[in-house]
Coordinates of C-alpha atoms in Angstrom, one line a residue:
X1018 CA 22.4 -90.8 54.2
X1019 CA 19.9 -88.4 51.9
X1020 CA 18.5 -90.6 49.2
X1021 CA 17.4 -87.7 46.5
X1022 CA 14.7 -89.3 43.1
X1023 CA 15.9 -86.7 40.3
X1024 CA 12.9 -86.0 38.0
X1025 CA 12.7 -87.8 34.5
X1026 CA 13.1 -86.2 31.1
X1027 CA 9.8 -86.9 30.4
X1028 CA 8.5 -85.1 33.8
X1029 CA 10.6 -82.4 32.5
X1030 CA 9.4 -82.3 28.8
X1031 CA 5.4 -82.5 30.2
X1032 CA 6.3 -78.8 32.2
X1033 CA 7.4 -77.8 29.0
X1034 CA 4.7 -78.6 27.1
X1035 CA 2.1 -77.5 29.9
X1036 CA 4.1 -73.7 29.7
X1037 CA 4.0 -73.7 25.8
X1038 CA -0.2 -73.9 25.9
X1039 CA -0.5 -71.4 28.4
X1040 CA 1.2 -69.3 26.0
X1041 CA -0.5 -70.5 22.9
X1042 CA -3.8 -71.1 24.1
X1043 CA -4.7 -69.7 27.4
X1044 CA -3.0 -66.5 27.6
X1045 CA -4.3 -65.6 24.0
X1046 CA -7.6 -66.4 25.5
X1047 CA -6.8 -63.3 27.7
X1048 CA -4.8 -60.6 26.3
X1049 CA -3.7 -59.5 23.2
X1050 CA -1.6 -61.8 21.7
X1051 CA 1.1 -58.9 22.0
X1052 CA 0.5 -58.7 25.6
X1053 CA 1.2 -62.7 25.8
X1054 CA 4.5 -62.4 23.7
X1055 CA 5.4 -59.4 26.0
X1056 CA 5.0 -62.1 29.4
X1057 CA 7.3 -64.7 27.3
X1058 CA 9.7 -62.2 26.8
X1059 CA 9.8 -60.7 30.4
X1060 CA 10.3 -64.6 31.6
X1061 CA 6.7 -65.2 32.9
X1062 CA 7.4 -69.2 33.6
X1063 CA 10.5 -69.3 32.6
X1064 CA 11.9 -73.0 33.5
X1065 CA 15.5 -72.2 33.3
X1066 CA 17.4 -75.2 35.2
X1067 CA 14.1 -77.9 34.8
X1068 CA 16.4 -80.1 34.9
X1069 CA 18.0 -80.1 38.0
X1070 CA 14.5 -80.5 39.7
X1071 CA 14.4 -83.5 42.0
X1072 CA 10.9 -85.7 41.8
X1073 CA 9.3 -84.1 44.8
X1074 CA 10.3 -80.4 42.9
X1075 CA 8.7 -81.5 39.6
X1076 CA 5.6 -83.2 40.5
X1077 CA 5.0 -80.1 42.9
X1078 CA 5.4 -77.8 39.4
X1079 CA 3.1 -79.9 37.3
X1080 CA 0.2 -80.3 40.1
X1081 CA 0.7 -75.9 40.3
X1082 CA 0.5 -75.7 36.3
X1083 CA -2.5 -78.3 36.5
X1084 CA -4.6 -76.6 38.6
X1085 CA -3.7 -73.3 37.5
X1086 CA -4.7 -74.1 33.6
X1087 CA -7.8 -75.8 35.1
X1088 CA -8.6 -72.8 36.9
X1089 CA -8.1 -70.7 34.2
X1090 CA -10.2 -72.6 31.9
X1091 CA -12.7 -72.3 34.1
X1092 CA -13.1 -68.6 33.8
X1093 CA -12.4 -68.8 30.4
X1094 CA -15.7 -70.9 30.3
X1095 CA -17.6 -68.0 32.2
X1096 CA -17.9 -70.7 35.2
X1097 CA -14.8 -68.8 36.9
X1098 CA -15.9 -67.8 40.7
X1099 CA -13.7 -65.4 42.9
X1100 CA -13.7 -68.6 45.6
X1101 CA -11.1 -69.8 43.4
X1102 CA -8.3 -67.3 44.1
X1103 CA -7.2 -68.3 47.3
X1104 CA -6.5 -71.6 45.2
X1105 CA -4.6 -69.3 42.1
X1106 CA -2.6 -68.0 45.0
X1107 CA -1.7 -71.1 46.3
X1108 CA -0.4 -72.5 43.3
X1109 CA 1.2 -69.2 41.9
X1110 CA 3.1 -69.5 45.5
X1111 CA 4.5 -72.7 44.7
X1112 CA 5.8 -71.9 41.5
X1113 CA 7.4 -69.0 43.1
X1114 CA 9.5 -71.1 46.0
X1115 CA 10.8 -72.9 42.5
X1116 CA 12.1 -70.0 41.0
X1117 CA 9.2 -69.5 38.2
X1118 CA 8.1 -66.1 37.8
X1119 CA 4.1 -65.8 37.6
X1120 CA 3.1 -62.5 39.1
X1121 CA -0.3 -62.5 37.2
X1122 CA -3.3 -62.9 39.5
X1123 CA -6.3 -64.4 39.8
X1124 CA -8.4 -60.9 38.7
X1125 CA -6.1 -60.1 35.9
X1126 CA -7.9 -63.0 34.4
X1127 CA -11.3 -61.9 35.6
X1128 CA -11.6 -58.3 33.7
X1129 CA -9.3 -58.6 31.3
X1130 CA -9.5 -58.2 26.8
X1131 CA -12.4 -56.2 26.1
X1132 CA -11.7 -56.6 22.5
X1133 CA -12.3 -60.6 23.1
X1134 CA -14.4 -60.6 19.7
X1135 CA -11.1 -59.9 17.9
X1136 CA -9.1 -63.0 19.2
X1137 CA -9.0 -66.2 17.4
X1138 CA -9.9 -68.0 20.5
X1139 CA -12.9 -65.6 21.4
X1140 CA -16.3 -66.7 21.7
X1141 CA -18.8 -66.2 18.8
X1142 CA -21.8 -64.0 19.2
X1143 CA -24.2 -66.6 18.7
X1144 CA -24.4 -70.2 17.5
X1145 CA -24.4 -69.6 13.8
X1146 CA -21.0 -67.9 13.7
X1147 CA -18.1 -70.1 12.7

């Protein structure tokens, strides 16, 4: 006998909400927010069936989003370090063997938005700039 621990609703709703910021605040972060609505609509993270995920399948999505926003944020804090892609890759991997497309990698987030000044979430020249 195969005892199988489906995942909760709330396990499911907590991917959810980790996928909506990447799309409304890191990938903006990135590229142009047309550029971000283009990835949602070609089904970058796209969770369709979330909720046939078993435990083991969820908790091994959220630990991938985790450390892939955490990565992220770290470049987005200029603090990002090309050690880390092995680790990107990893994580992208396991979101892969569950079915969720992310074919960015870790460089597309390296050298990406030269027109940074124009996003909302760009950083300010200087100290003084609101």
């Amino acid at each position: 006998m195969k005892i199988v621990t489906a995942s909760t609703p709330e396990q499911q709703e907590y991917v959810k909400e980790k996928i909506t910021y990447f799309f409304d605040s890191l990938f903006p972060f990135f590229f142009s927010e047309s550029y971000a609505e283009d990835l949602k609509n070609f089904g970058v993270l796209s969770i369709e069936g979330i909720e046939e995920y078993t435990l083991k399948e969820i908790l091994e999505v959220t630990a991938a989003l985790q450390t892939l926003q955490s990565l992220l944020e770290c470049i987005s804090d200029c603090t990002g370090d090309q050690k880390h892609s092995k680790q990107f890759d990893r994580n992208t991997k396991i979101l892969e063997k569950h079915s969720i497309y992310f074919p960015l990698r870790y460089d597309d987030f390296l050298y990406t938005k030269d027109n940074e000044v124009l996003s909302l979430m760009g950083k300010p020249e200087n100290q003084w700039i609101l």
